[in-house]
């Protein structure tokens, strides 16, 4: 019941100043505070600050308490409150409640939010012929739209975004200023009269059409099998009719992307169901505000075979910006939407750059005049063991703040070499950059440097030290060494396990399985099938897969039969000498390399063991992208069940400290597998037994150690079958298995692990 005037007067008055820290900018937090204060009947003000949001409220003390309670309990859904500091201040008796201009003093510790897919309300307007934003490709509100891809500096205000150059028209300014409007302080607010506009360019950069005509022109070209570069939220997509096999092949040729699956964009969930069989969880992910690419079982013949050759899955995503909604609805069919770059290079973000780098790939360029502050790729997720597993952390997910139990020293981590991401610690959290890519080209190197600078500058940091991989030759490692700050080198697989622990909020002791392609080992061999026991102080390598020779080293990643030859040689040199995987001359050269240890490291890599098995089962000669052969193995057993497996042994291994360790010897398995192949056993069955054997190796190792918490990390655990079997079997044996969620199990998660390892080593010294 509303108190009477007299009662209010008798109540004790007060004023508090609240500093709200966390992801509270660009999520409609100030309008929420404004409405809450007015509803409760408090005066004061709210403003964005470098630290987050600062509020002063004044009124009866009981209502101040209500206000603070509801501030937490009713906060906007996309905000993340990490802490609220409250302090009593003297009352001022000002009338009403106001939103102040931003306070830019102080070191920025607020968090930049990821971009958010178009919300229901905005979509309704775009599709409503009577709405003033009907068909407008750049609308948004406080619940949706660009954030990270347009922010130039903090605090998050229009003046510090790439929307600064657009002046709001009367109607837009009215919405922006109206506390009852859902565009109240929506920083990138825009409409056809005042906001960004489309242009259609030909390959030489000449303007063909503008606005609606530009969209129709692009759609027309797509309908006729053309390739159109579309400037989206965080960069260019290359688009082509996904039903048109010939057109898709042309795109592959021009992009020099031979076989790697291409993502397909559809307008709605109903359209998604016409080309794939998304489960309930997968549908929820597709339609989520993050709107990632979701790997879903494909269905029907609607999508051309060349989109994802020999692949039972489809990388599917829904339109997530107004531009994509409008374009996809105009088309009425699914399109391939692959990143606008040559294979493995980072995304193009500017028109000039796109015209230059995509010359010879795209027929037309659909562009607009809202600048992209920095590139953001599409994210990729897959459902594993019933929940989301992020394989590539980018648009919608990154920059991703991971909360920790305690504050860390200020650190920068530069990640690995492939699928690079970088990370910084900001107080009690780690902020992970979006996916940068493989640091193999100049363009990727430049994107890497920009990402590091941006992450450090946006958060106003001066890191005490830089953490990097222990591999001396990684480009990221050299960057760290050249920087001049203290460098902390972190063993690759230790970083993997720590990342998985952070992703699952695990405290030591943890038994971590880090299985991947390759990582720099501490004993001169190439690691990749490691079991690490992580304690409070560090880690010990307690088990690994039996090492085998890898003729040509890194070259083997692209040619699985080299791994096969090495593994055969380890089983029985005579088998390697007879292997039909190579012609006589080539085999002789490789075998002599193996015998003389010439450019032939030993590796305990699980990824290379996968490659070896895939090659022996005839999945691939030369692999066109890393992991292709292993993917073939996983696909081959789809739909098969059963617990049959091969034999393996566990041998004690001497370690320097005199402590116990063991080697998982896969040779019995390989021998039985070869016999199966010789008997003509189906490849799917053999693959199933292989996966089951690996899961049993994990269980057997865990049983020897008896540590309850088990972490599964490294690129091999992108494999759904391996992860699900290992998880199920570990649970059956009484362990608590953990695998990745929001951080990729592959090298995209390394930077987080590096930060944690570096913090541990600083604390010890
Ligand atoms: Zn919206
Ligand atoms: Zn306007
Ligand atoms: Fe790795």
XYZ file of C-alpha atoms and ligand atoms in Angstrom:
768
model
C 0.000 0.000 0.000
C 1.298 3.476 -0.865
C 2.304 5.323 2.305
C 0.640 8.652 3.082
C 2.563 11.901 2.800
C 2.931 12.104 6.543
C 4.262 8.570 6.782
C 6.841 9.294 4.096
C 7.977 12.403 5.901
C 8.452 10.408 9.081
C 10.536 7.771 7.308
C 14.276 8.176 7.527
C 15.685 9.626 4.295
C 18.985 8.608 2.766
C 21.125 8.620 -0.363
C 23.391 5.851 -1.609
C 25.963 5.687 -4.327
C 26.154 2.328 -6.100
C 28.927 1.224 -8.436
C 27.763 -1.755 -10.486
C 30.557 -3.727 -12.079
C 30.305 -6.298 -14.844
C 28.724 -6.547 -18.264
C 26.232 -3.734 -17.737
C 26.785 -1.485 -20.749
C 24.833 -1.896 -23.953
C 22.213 -4.124 -22.384
C 19.602 -1.517 -21.458
C 20.905 -1.250 -17.922
C 20.549 2.520 -17.503
C 16.945 2.575 -18.797
C 16.204 -0.280 -16.434
C 17.672 1.679 -13.511
C 15.725 4.778 -14.577
C 12.407 2.924 -14.691
C 13.105 1.119 -11.446
C 13.963 4.344 -9.579
C 10.837 6.073 -10.909
C 8.634 3.118 -10.050
C 9.913 2.955 -6.501
C 9.792 6.741 -6.208
C 13.439 7.677 -5.759
C 15.362 10.672 -7.063
C 18.961 10.704 -8.278
C 20.840 9.744 -11.417
C 22.579 6.951 -13.327
C 25.546 7.036 -15.693
C 27.879 4.708 -17.574
C 31.405 4.847 -16.267
C 34.625 3.130 -17.212
C 34.013 0.719 -14.346
C 30.451 -0.152 -15.285
C 27.403 1.809 -14.168
C 27.270 4.345 -11.333
C 23.969 5.164 -9.623
C 22.956 7.614 -6.909
C 19.488 7.189 -5.437
C 17.793 9.179 -2.709
C 14.603 8.600 -0.741
C 13.191 6.735 2.257
C 15.667 4.157 3.502
C 13.247 1.258 3.180
C 12.774 2.071 -0.497
C 16.530 2.353 -0.992
C 16.806 -1.202 0.286
C 14.023 -2.291 -2.110
C 15.842 -0.588 -4.937
C 19.112 -2.412 -4.237
C 17.319 -5.725 -3.986
C 15.439 -5.262 -7.259
C 18.539 -3.951 -8.993
C 19.926 -7.444 -8.717
C 16.785 -9.497 -9.030
C 15.280 -7.700 -12.041
C 18.436 -6.766 -13.966
C 18.141 -6.993 -17.775
C 18.573 -10.563 -19.029
C 21.768 -9.933 -20.988
C 23.583 -8.116 -18.188
C 26.085 -9.807 -15.896
C 26.528 -8.177 -12.505
C 29.897 -9.063 -11.022
C 29.616 -6.832 -7.989
C 27.832 -3.836 -6.485
C 29.649 -1.466 -4.147
C 27.349 0.685 -2.038
C 28.307 3.798 -0.036
C 26.114 6.280 1.855
C 26.442 9.868 0.586
C 24.825 13.111 1.814
C 21.284 13.779 0.477
C 20.937 16.487 -2.169
C 17.192 16.873 -2.530
C 17.306 17.096 -6.330
C 13.987 16.628 -8.141
C 13.353 13.489 -10.215
C 15.699 10.936 -11.671
C 18.049 11.514 -14.613
C 20.400 9.703 -16.939
C 23.709 11.580 -16.995
C 26.293 11.700 -19.750
C 29.024 9.110 -19.295
C 31.844 9.579 -16.856
C 35.046 8.726 -18.687
C 37.450 9.099 -15.774
C 39.111 6.134 -14.107
C 40.662 3.002 -15.558
C 38.180 1.087 -17.691
C 37.212 -2.178 -16.049
C 33.758 -2.571 -17.591
C 33.292 -5.450 -19.985
C 32.448 -5.072 -23.654
C 29.553 -7.289 -24.574
C 29.326 -9.583 -27.571
C 27.002 -8.739 -30.459
C 23.412 -9.938 -30.083
C 21.120 -11.404 -32.760
C 18.039 -9.420 -33.799
C 15.272 -9.720 -31.204
C 11.635 -10.662 -31.839
C 10.355 -7.099 -31.486
C 12.834 -5.694 -34.007
C 12.148 -8.542 -36.422
C 8.405 -7.867 -36.261
C 9.017 -4.256 -37.240
C 11.263 -5.166 -40.165
C 8.585 -7.492 -41.497
C 5.665 -5.094 -40.936
C 4.887 -3.068 -44.089
C 3.299 -0.326 -41.969
C 6.343 0.159 -39.750
C 8.793 2.938 -40.516
C 11.616 0.408 -40.303
C 9.984 -2.039 -42.723
C 12.792 -3.802 -44.591
C 15.474 -1.665 -42.920
C 18.695 -3.711 -42.569
C 20.316 -1.858 -39.636
C 17.749 -1.617 -36.886
C 18.332 -2.702 -33.297
C 17.255 -1.942 -29.745
C 18.617 -2.302 -26.213
C 17.910 -6.049 -26.396
C 19.730 -6.702 -29.633
C 22.193 -5.518 -32.223
C 25.902 -4.822 -32.564
C 28.181 -4.216 -29.569
C 31.728 -5.542 -29.776
C 31.887 -5.133 -33.552
C 31.212 -1.360 -33.319
C 32.810 -0.324 -29.996
C 35.882 1.895 -30.372
C 36.405 2.658 -26.671
C 34.708 2.395 -23.294
C 32.369 3.483 -21.791
C 29.882 2.208 -24.338
C 28.223 5.297 -25.831
C 27.242 6.156 -29.382
C 30.070 8.706 -29.572
C 32.606 5.920 -28.984
C 31.180 3.525 -31.577
C 31.318 3.410 -35.371
C 27.774 4.889 -35.259
C 29.252 8.214 -34.106
C 29.073 9.665 -37.618
C 25.312 9.117 -37.956
C 23.086 11.785 -36.416
C 19.734 10.505 -35.214
C 16.644 11.917 -36.901
C 13.837 13.401 -34.781
C 11.924 10.153 -34.566
C 14.982 8.139 -33.537
C 16.153 10.789 -31.080
C 12.666 10.723 -29.561
C 12.859 6.959 -28.997
C 16.357 7.287 -27.604
C 15.202 9.826 -25.036
C 11.940 8.131 -24.030
C 12.293 5.956 -20.930
C 9.205 3.981 -21.908
C 10.640 3.075 -25.317
C 12.665 -0.078 -25.861
C 15.200 2.053 -27.782
C 15.763 4.301 -24.766
C 19.531 4.786 -24.868
C 19.967 2.088 -27.514
C 23.335 3.424 -28.666
C 23.309 2.241 -32.310
C 19.659 3.312 -32.818
C 18.968 4.030 -36.482
C 16.277 4.107 -39.172
C 16.116 4.446 -42.954
C 16.097 8.238 -42.613
C 19.213 8.616 -40.509
C 21.156 5.351 -40.297
C 23.534 3.268 -42.393
C 22.573 2.407 -45.975
C 23.253 -0.390 -48.426
C 25.217 -0.097 -51.657
C 25.782 -2.724 -54.331
C 29.202 -2.668 -55.980
C 30.546 -4.588 -58.934
C 33.952 -6.254 -58.761
C 35.684 -3.028 -59.795
C 34.047 -1.067 -56.970
C 31.570 0.883 -59.134
C 28.193 1.565 -57.557
C 25.406 -0.439 -59.220
C 22.520 0.362 -56.878
C 21.642 1.755 -53.461
C 19.387 0.823 -50.544
C 16.433 -1.432 -51.433
C 17.624 -1.735 -55.053
C 21.039 -2.839 -53.841
C 19.436 -5.635 -51.834
C 17.252 -6.712 -54.769
C 20.244 -6.605 -57.111
C 22.272 -8.844 -54.802
C 19.335 -11.244 -54.423
C 18.880 -11.405 -58.170
C 22.522 -12.302 -58.721
C 22.353 -15.004 -56.031
C 19.255 -16.459 -57.680
C 21.209 -16.782 -60.896
C 24.068 -18.691 -59.250
C 26.331 -15.698 -58.622
C 28.709 -15.278 -55.690
C 28.009 -12.205 -53.592
C 30.233 -10.812 -50.836
C 27.929 -9.463 -48.134
C 29.228 -7.083 -45.490
C 27.599 -8.291 -42.307
C 28.125 -7.576 -38.654
C 31.727 -8.558 -38.038
C 33.002 -8.960 -41.582
C 32.206 -10.174 -45.065
C 30.425 -13.421 -45.882
C 30.667 -15.009 -49.277
C 27.197 -16.169 -50.283
C 25.925 -18.481 -52.961
C 22.734 -20.493 -53.530
C 23.229 -23.583 -51.330
C 21.035 -25.698 -53.635
C 23.159 -25.019 -56.691
C 25.966 -27.572 -56.810
C 27.697 -25.928 -59.757
C 27.694 -22.521 -58.063
C 29.010 -23.962 -54.790
C 31.815 -25.714 -56.661
C 32.715 -22.443 -58.336
C 32.932 -20.791 -54.927
C 35.182 -23.578 -53.653
C 37.487 -23.252 -56.629
C 37.740 -19.495 -56.346
C 38.162 -19.514 -52.585
C 40.653 -22.385 -52.814
C 38.701 -24.308 -50.250
C 38.625 -27.825 -51.534
C 36.652 -29.891 -49.083
C 36.130 -28.198 -45.722
C 32.408 -27.991 -44.969
C 30.680 -24.677 -45.738
C 28.067 -23.170 -43.430
C 24.487 -22.737 -44.608
C 22.285 -19.830 -43.557
C 18.494 -20.037 -43.446
C 15.883 -17.472 -42.455
C 13.898 -19.402 -39.839
C 13.809 -22.568 -37.746
C 11.200 -23.967 -40.134
C 13.640 -23.497 -42.999
C 16.316 -25.186 -40.887
C 14.091 -28.243 -40.578
C 13.860 -28.514 -44.343
C 17.578 -29.163 -44.656
C 18.487 -30.786 -41.335
C 17.196 -32.630 -38.280
C 17.891 -30.315 -35.354
C 17.128 -31.717 -31.896
C 15.385 -29.569 -29.331
C 18.699 -28.452 -27.846
C 20.060 -27.697 -31.300
C 16.977 -25.671 -32.204
C 17.375 -23.633 -29.035
C 21.001 -22.938 -29.935
C 20.133 -21.951 -33.497
C 17.551 -19.453 -32.256
C 19.637 -18.174 -29.333
C 20.826 -14.551 -29.060
C 24.332 -15.820 -29.913
C 23.010 -17.359 -33.167
C 26.058 -19.576 -33.796
C 26.694 -22.088 -36.540
C 25.315 -25.340 -35.106
C 26.499 -28.702 -36.435
C 23.285 -30.612 -37.130
C 22.503 -33.906 -38.871
C 21.583 -33.039 -42.437
C 18.381 -34.235 -44.065
C 16.974 -34.431 -47.551
C 18.548 -33.359 -50.787
C 17.793 -29.642 -50.607
C 21.403 -28.653 -50.011
C 23.942 -29.422 -52.751
C 26.391 -32.279 -52.013
C 29.411 -30.018 -52.518
C 28.417 -27.897 -49.483
C 29.762 -30.537 -47.087
C 31.182 -33.482 -49.028
C 31.116 -36.888 -47.287
C 29.712 -35.263 -44.187
C 26.469 -36.381 -42.512
C 26.286 -33.016 -40.696
C 25.547 -29.528 -41.832
C 26.865 -26.343 -40.230
C 23.649 -24.406 -40.001
C 22.937 -20.857 -38.835
C 19.910 -18.612 -38.751
C 19.830 -15.051 -40.014
C 20.993 -12.978 -37.058
C 21.035 -9.376 -38.267
C 18.264 -7.392 -39.961
C 20.284 -7.404 -43.195
C 20.424 -11.198 -43.243
C 16.749 -11.471 -42.312
C 15.713 -9.209 -45.160
C 18.013 -10.826 -47.705
C 17.131 -14.422 -46.792
C 13.410 -13.665 -46.902
C 13.760 -12.018 -50.280
C 15.571 -15.124 -51.545
C 13.393 -17.814 -49.988
C 16.140 -20.459 -50.187
C 19.181 -21.445 -48.092
C 22.519 -19.859 -48.942
C 26.076 -20.869 -48.257
C 27.485 -18.238 -45.908
C 31.203 -18.726 -45.543
C 33.695 -16.238 -44.191
C 34.846 -13.686 -46.712
C 38.475 -14.577 -47.101
C 40.835 -16.861 -48.881
C 41.176 -20.170 -47.073
C 42.538 -19.767 -43.518
C 42.978 -15.980 -43.727
C 41.101 -13.693 -41.349
C 37.863 -11.982 -42.317
C 37.746 -8.859 -44.457
C 36.023 -5.954 -42.735
C 36.400 -2.897 -45.005
C 35.118 -2.306 -48.552
C 38.515 -1.475 -50.024
C 40.110 -4.463 -48.353
C 37.273 -6.722 -49.508
C 37.454 -5.504 -53.110
C 41.155 -6.155 -53.038
C 41.265 -9.502 -51.242
C 38.046 -10.978 -52.617
C 38.808 -9.956 -56.186
C 38.273 -12.952 -58.383
C 36.040 -14.651 -55.800
C 32.914 -12.481 -55.536
C 30.889 -11.280 -58.516
C 29.181 -8.506 -56.541
C 29.659 -6.756 -53.197
C 26.694 -5.820 -51.013
C 28.156 -3.263 -48.605
C 27.083 -0.528 -46.209
C 28.512 2.552 -44.538
C 28.594 1.389 -40.919
C 32.214 0.641 -40.209
C 33.212 -2.610 -38.537
C 35.490 -1.784 -35.629
C 37.042 -5.222 -35.659
C 36.456 -8.577 -37.344
C 34.240 -11.165 -35.678
C 33.739 -14.600 -37.239
C 30.697 -16.768 -36.784
C 30.849 -19.014 -33.746
C 30.583 -22.779 -34.136
C 28.918 -25.076 -31.605
C 27.993 -28.718 -31.408
C 25.820 -30.610 -28.937
C 27.913 -33.192 -27.075
C 26.594 -35.361 -24.245
C 23.368 -33.368 -24.252
C 24.773 -29.892 -23.986
C 26.393 -27.122 -25.959
C 30.097 -27.397 -26.746
C 31.635 -24.302 -28.324
C 34.121 -25.265 -31.026
C 34.846 -21.735 -32.191
C 34.253 -18.879 -29.793
C 33.472 -15.716 -31.761
C 30.343 -13.707 -32.648
C 27.774 -13.706 -29.847
C 30.106 -15.438 -27.375
C 33.239 -13.299 -27.411
C 34.658 -11.247 -25.857
C 33.731 -13.754 -23.264
C 34.233 -12.970 -19.576
C 34.993 -16.026 -17.495
C 34.540 -15.452 -13.761
C 37.146 -16.789 -11.390
C 37.078 -17.370 -7.679
C 39.655 -14.676 -6.961
C 41.363 -11.701 -8.636
C 44.484 -12.381 -10.690
C 47.483 -10.186 -11.422
C 47.150 -8.318 -14.722
C 48.269 -10.733 -17.441
C 48.090 -11.119 -21.190
C 48.094 -14.556 -22.839
C 48.781 -14.876 -26.550
C 47.441 -18.387 -27.145
C 48.789 -21.012 -29.517
C 49.448 -21.135 -33.234
C 46.355 -22.624 -34.838
C 42.825 -21.399 -34.086
C 44.448 -18.636 -32.086
C 42.619 -16.596 -29.480
C 44.144 -14.258 -26.892
C 43.038 -13.440 -23.371
C 43.610 -10.919 -20.582
C 42.891 -11.034 -16.879
C 40.797 -8.154 -15.576
C 40.481 -8.497 -11.803
C 38.603 -11.694 -10.921
C 37.889 -12.652 -14.516
C 39.517 -13.624 -17.767
C 38.299 -12.025 -20.976
C 38.794 -14.164 -24.074
C 39.036 -12.604 -27.523
C 37.069 -13.949 -30.438
C 38.684 -16.530 -32.683
C 41.590 -14.928 -34.585
C 42.526 -17.875 -36.815
C 45.619 -19.819 -37.830
C 48.694 -17.608 -37.550
C 50.028 -18.752 -40.894
C 49.595 -15.669 -43.069
C 50.520 -12.006 -42.867
C 46.867 -11.050 -42.678
C 46.389 -13.397 -39.734
C 49.463 -12.003 -38.042
C 48.093 -8.475 -38.408
C 44.705 -9.531 -37.028
C 46.462 -11.162 -34.086
C 48.444 -8.013 -33.254
C 45.320 -5.851 -33.540
C 43.365 -8.171 -31.274
C 46.053 -8.074 -28.594
C 46.244 -4.271 -28.714
C 42.494 -3.904 -28.666
C 41.964 -6.215 -25.702
C 44.649 -4.447 -23.686
C 43.585 -0.918 -24.672
C 39.823 -1.426 -24.295
C 40.350 -2.559 -20.736
C 43.057 -0.006 -19.981
C 45.547 -2.661 -18.873
C 49.288 -2.763 -18.468
C 49.980 -6.475 -18.010
C 52.731 -7.522 -15.613
C 53.723 -10.459 -17.755
C 52.859 -12.258 -20.975
C 51.994 -15.926 -21.043
C 52.626 -17.938 -24.193
C 53.040 -21.502 -25.389
C 56.272 -23.334 -24.597
C 56.809 -23.937 -28.326
C 59.730 -21.614 -29.196
C 58.775 -21.150 -32.864
C 55.117 -20.215 -32.636
C 54.500 -16.750 -34.003
C 52.591 -15.935 -30.830
C 55.576 -17.032 -28.723
C 57.925 -14.795 -30.685
C 55.499 -11.909 -30.264
C 55.594 -12.441 -26.496
C 59.407 -12.564 -26.413
C 59.721 -9.386 -28.515
C 57.357 -7.436 -26.293
C 59.828 -6.757 -23.495
C 57.639 -7.794 -20.559
C 58.479 -10.868 -18.485
C 57.461 -13.971 -20.437
C 55.957 -17.066 -18.864
C 56.039 -20.069 -21.173
C 53.290 -22.586 -20.474
C 53.292 -26.215 -21.552
C 50.582 -26.706 -24.176
C 48.661 -29.561 -22.566
C 48.827 -28.072 -19.099
C 47.126 -24.992 -20.580
C 44.461 -27.242 -22.154
C 43.645 -28.885 -18.820
C 43.591 -25.595 -16.901
C 41.235 -24.148 -19.521
C 38.868 -27.078 -19.058
C 39.082 -26.646 -15.284
C 38.202 -22.934 -15.577
C 35.356 -23.720 -17.969
C 33.919 -26.112 -15.365
C 34.986 -24.215 -12.226
C 37.071 -27.155 -11.018
C 39.573 -26.960 -8.182
C 42.618 -29.276 -7.957
C 43.310 -32.126 -7.734
C 42.150 -32.945 -11.242
C 43.232 -35.705 -13.568
C 43.360 -34.068 -16.993
C 43.401 -35.874 -20.325
C 44.812 -33.520 -22.967
C 44.506 -35.265 -26.308
C 45.145 -33.254 -29.433
C 47.183 -32.985 -32.624
C 50.493 -31.730 -31.347
C 52.014 -29.671 -28.590
C 55.562 -28.951 -27.544
C 56.582 -31.582 -24.992
C 58.998 -31.014 -22.143
C 61.164 -34.027 -23.033
C 62.000 -33.228 -26.646
C 59.146 -35.290 -28.080
C 55.883 -34.075 -29.530
C 53.105 -34.527 -26.985
C 49.413 -34.985 -27.676
C 48.070 -37.969 -25.748
C 48.837 -36.794 -22.230
C 47.383 -37.423 -18.810
C 48.355 -34.684 -16.377
C 47.726 -34.674 -12.670
C 47.054 -31.049 -11.760
C 47.651 -30.050 -8.141
C 47.581 -26.683 -6.385
C 51.168 -26.090 -7.336
C 51.520 -27.390 -10.871
C 51.213 -30.585 -12.853
C 52.844 -33.961 -13.321
C 52.663 -36.009 -16.504
C 51.396 -39.327 -15.210
C 50.444 -41.195 -18.381
C 50.788 -40.925 -22.139
C 50.172 -42.869 -25.289
C 53.085 -44.950 -26.480
C 55.196 -42.653 -28.702
C 55.773 -43.509 -32.342
C 57.920 -41.932 -35.060
C 56.401 -39.223 -37.235
C 58.351 -38.992 -40.503
C 58.424 -35.372 -41.637
C 57.049 -33.995 -38.370
C 54.390 -31.339 -39.004
C 53.923 -32.538 -42.572
C 52.233 -35.614 -41.143
C 49.241 -33.526 -39.990
C 48.285 -33.041 -43.624
C 49.191 -36.568 -44.681
C 47.765 -39.182 -42.282
C 49.444 -42.106 -44.010
C 52.754 -40.811 -42.623
C 51.339 -41.319 -39.134
C 50.163 -44.749 -40.232
C 53.630 -45.696 -41.439
C 55.176 -44.522 -38.174
C 52.645 -46.452 -36.081
C 53.107 -49.602 -38.176
C 56.853 -49.316 -37.761
C 56.393 -49.097 -34.008
C 54.213 -52.232 -34.061
C 56.486 -54.206 -36.365
C 59.016 -52.733 -38.826
C 58.287 -55.566 -41.232
C 54.658 -54.411 -41.517
C 55.811 -50.896 -42.389
C 58.113 -52.270 -45.066
C 55.212 -54.054 -46.761
C 52.693 -51.232 -46.366
C 50.793 -50.430 -49.573
C 50.093 -46.872 -48.334
C 53.129 -45.598 -50.250
C 54.870 -46.455 -53.481
C 58.163 -48.333 -53.095
C 60.465 -45.354 -53.594
C 58.627 -42.998 -51.269
C 58.246 -45.667 -48.602
C 61.963 -46.408 -48.709
C 62.773 -42.734 -48.147
C 60.361 -42.426 -45.243
C 61.545 -45.652 -43.615
C 65.120 -44.518 -43.824
C 64.076 -41.229 -42.209
C 62.413 -43.210 -39.424
C 65.418 -45.458 -38.864
C 67.882 -42.573 -38.820
C 65.511 -40.254 -36.869
C 65.903 -37.705 -39.632
C 63.237 -34.979 -39.317
C 61.305 -37.659 -37.482
C 60.230 -36.721 -33.965
C 58.593 -39.210 -31.637
C 55.026 -38.361 -30.760
C 52.523 -39.477 -28.163
C 49.766 -37.629 -30.031
C 46.253 -39.059 -29.924
C 45.359 -36.941 -32.961
C 48.123 -38.577 -34.981
C 46.977 -41.995 -33.766
C 43.509 -41.131 -35.105
C 45.139 -40.159 -38.406
C 47.084 -43.419 -38.516
C 43.957 -45.506 -37.965
C 41.983 -43.464 -40.505
C 44.678 -43.991 -43.124
C 44.875 -47.740 -42.413
C 41.112 -47.964 -42.856
C 41.437 -46.192 -46.190
C 39.772 -42.929 -45.258
C 42.203 -40.631 -46.923
C 45.429 -40.301 -48.849
C 46.296 -36.651 -48.515
C 44.041 -34.817 -46.130
C 42.668 -31.542 -47.351
C 42.282 -30.029 -43.895
C 43.520 -31.037 -40.445
C 41.208 -33.523 -38.796
C 39.440 -34.583 -41.996
C 40.549 -38.196 -41.728
C 39.584 -38.362 -38.045
C 36.172 -36.888 -38.897
C 35.702 -39.673 -41.430
C 36.322 -42.197 -38.653
C 33.713 -40.567 -36.446
C 31.125 -40.359 -39.221
C 31.649 -44.005 -40.210
C 30.321 -45.319 -36.919
C 27.244 -43.114 -36.753
C 24.247 -45.105 -35.592
C 26.367 -48.048 -34.432
C 26.180 -49.164 -30.812
C 27.907 -51.783 -28.719
C 30.794 -52.066 -26.338
C 33.206 -54.228 -28.299
C 36.802 -53.114 -28.108
C 40.382 -54.064 -28.764
C 43.128 -54.892 -26.278
C 45.752 -52.543 -24.930
C 48.327 -52.758 -22.169
C 49.559 -50.342 -19.556
C 53.310 -50.362 -18.983
C 55.092 -48.633 -16.125
C 57.290 -45.769 -17.293
C 60.254 -44.400 -15.392
C 60.062 -40.674 -14.717
C 62.881 -38.445 -13.448
C 61.409 -37.773 -10.011
C 61.194 -41.499 -9.378
C 57.432 -41.182 -9.265
C 55.152 -43.616 -11.022
C 53.832 -42.999 -14.506
C 52.565 -45.262 -17.232
C 52.474 -45.669 -20.965
C 49.267 -46.671 -22.706
C 50.394 -49.172 -25.299
C 48.080 -49.242 -28.297
C 50.055 -51.846 -30.239
C 47.803 -54.824 -29.343
C 44.860 -52.750 -30.615
C 46.571 -51.943 -33.876
C 47.448 -55.596 -34.463
C 43.850 -56.730 -33.926
C 42.601 -53.900 -36.080
C 44.808 -54.921 -38.978
C 43.448 -58.452 -38.661
C 39.906 -57.040 -38.804
C 40.795 -55.073 -41.918
C 42.283 -58.168 -43.504
C 39.104 -60.130 -42.735
C 37.070 -57.433 -44.479
C 35.286 -56.245 -41.346
C 33.152 -53.124 -41.928
C 35.001 -49.862 -41.345
C 32.229 -48.529 -39.113
C 32.583 -51.538 -36.781
C 36.352 -51.156 -36.626
C 36.007 -47.455 -35.921
C 33.506 -48.177 -33.144
C 35.928 -50.628 -31.483
C 38.735 -48.093 -31.845
C 36.689 -45.362 -30.105
C 35.632 -47.785 -27.372
C 39.254 -48.775 -26.812
C 40.336 -45.168 -26.381
C 37.526 -44.569 -23.873
C 38.667 -47.669 -21.929
C 42.244 -46.379 -21.912
C 40.974 -43.216 -20.266
C 38.975 -45.195 -17.701
C 41.896 -47.528 -16.950
C 44.216 -44.569 -16.382
C 41.677 -42.871 -14.130
C 41.241 -46.080 -12.099
C 44.989 -46.251 -11.498
C 45.083 -42.676 -10.210
C 41.830 -42.630 -8.287
C 41.278 -38.872 -8.630
C 37.554 -38.236 -8.716
C 37.510 -35.140 -10.932
C 38.532 -35.877 -14.521
C 38.908 -33.199 -17.212
C 38.809 -33.961 -20.947
C 40.493 -31.343 -23.115
C 42.290 -30.935 -26.433
C 41.012 -31.060 -30.004
C 40.281 -34.805 -29.893
C 37.364 -34.087 -27.569
C 35.556 -32.242 -30.337
C 34.823 -35.807 -31.367
C 31.336 -36.449 -30.050
C 31.622 -40.237 -29.910
C 34.918 -40.239 -28.031
C 33.720 -37.625 -25.536
C 30.326 -39.205 -24.928
C 31.775 -42.704 -24.462
C 34.524 -41.507 -22.152
C 32.017 -39.500 -20.093
C 29.591 -42.397 -19.799
C 32.232 -44.942 -18.873
C 33.926 -42.627 -16.359
C 30.574 -42.038 -14.667
C 29.895 -45.768 -14.538
C 33.190 -46.187 -12.698
C 32.325 -43.491 -10.150
C 34.322 -40.564 -11.533
C 33.127 -37.003 -12.150
C 34.043 -36.342 -15.792
C 34.122 -32.770 -17.105
C 34.441 -31.556 -20.666
C 34.323 -28.164 -22.305
C 31.325 -25.838 -22.538
C 31.967 -22.240 -23.531
C 35.701 -22.511 -24.161
C 36.743 -24.596 -27.143
C 38.449 -27.914 -26.281
C 40.924 -27.182 -29.094
C 43.662 -24.574 -29.179
C 41.082 -21.755 -29.043
C 40.944 -22.393 -25.289
C 44.701 -22.273 -24.680
C 44.953 -18.558 -23.850
C 42.743 -18.982 -20.776
C 44.840 -21.891 -19.533
C 47.992 -19.847 -20.114
C 46.648 -16.988 -17.975
C 45.875 -19.388 -15.135
C 49.239 -21.149 -15.363
C 51.071 -17.806 -15.388
C 49.101 -16.586 -12.369
C 50.037 -19.788 -10.537
C 53.705 -19.371 -11.339
C 53.700 -15.684 -10.272
C 52.068 -16.619 -6.998
C 54.719 -19.240 -6.301
C 57.667 -16.951 -6.979
Zn 15.759 -5.509 -30.812
Zn 16.153 7.803 -37.638
Fe 46.306 -28.414 -28.600
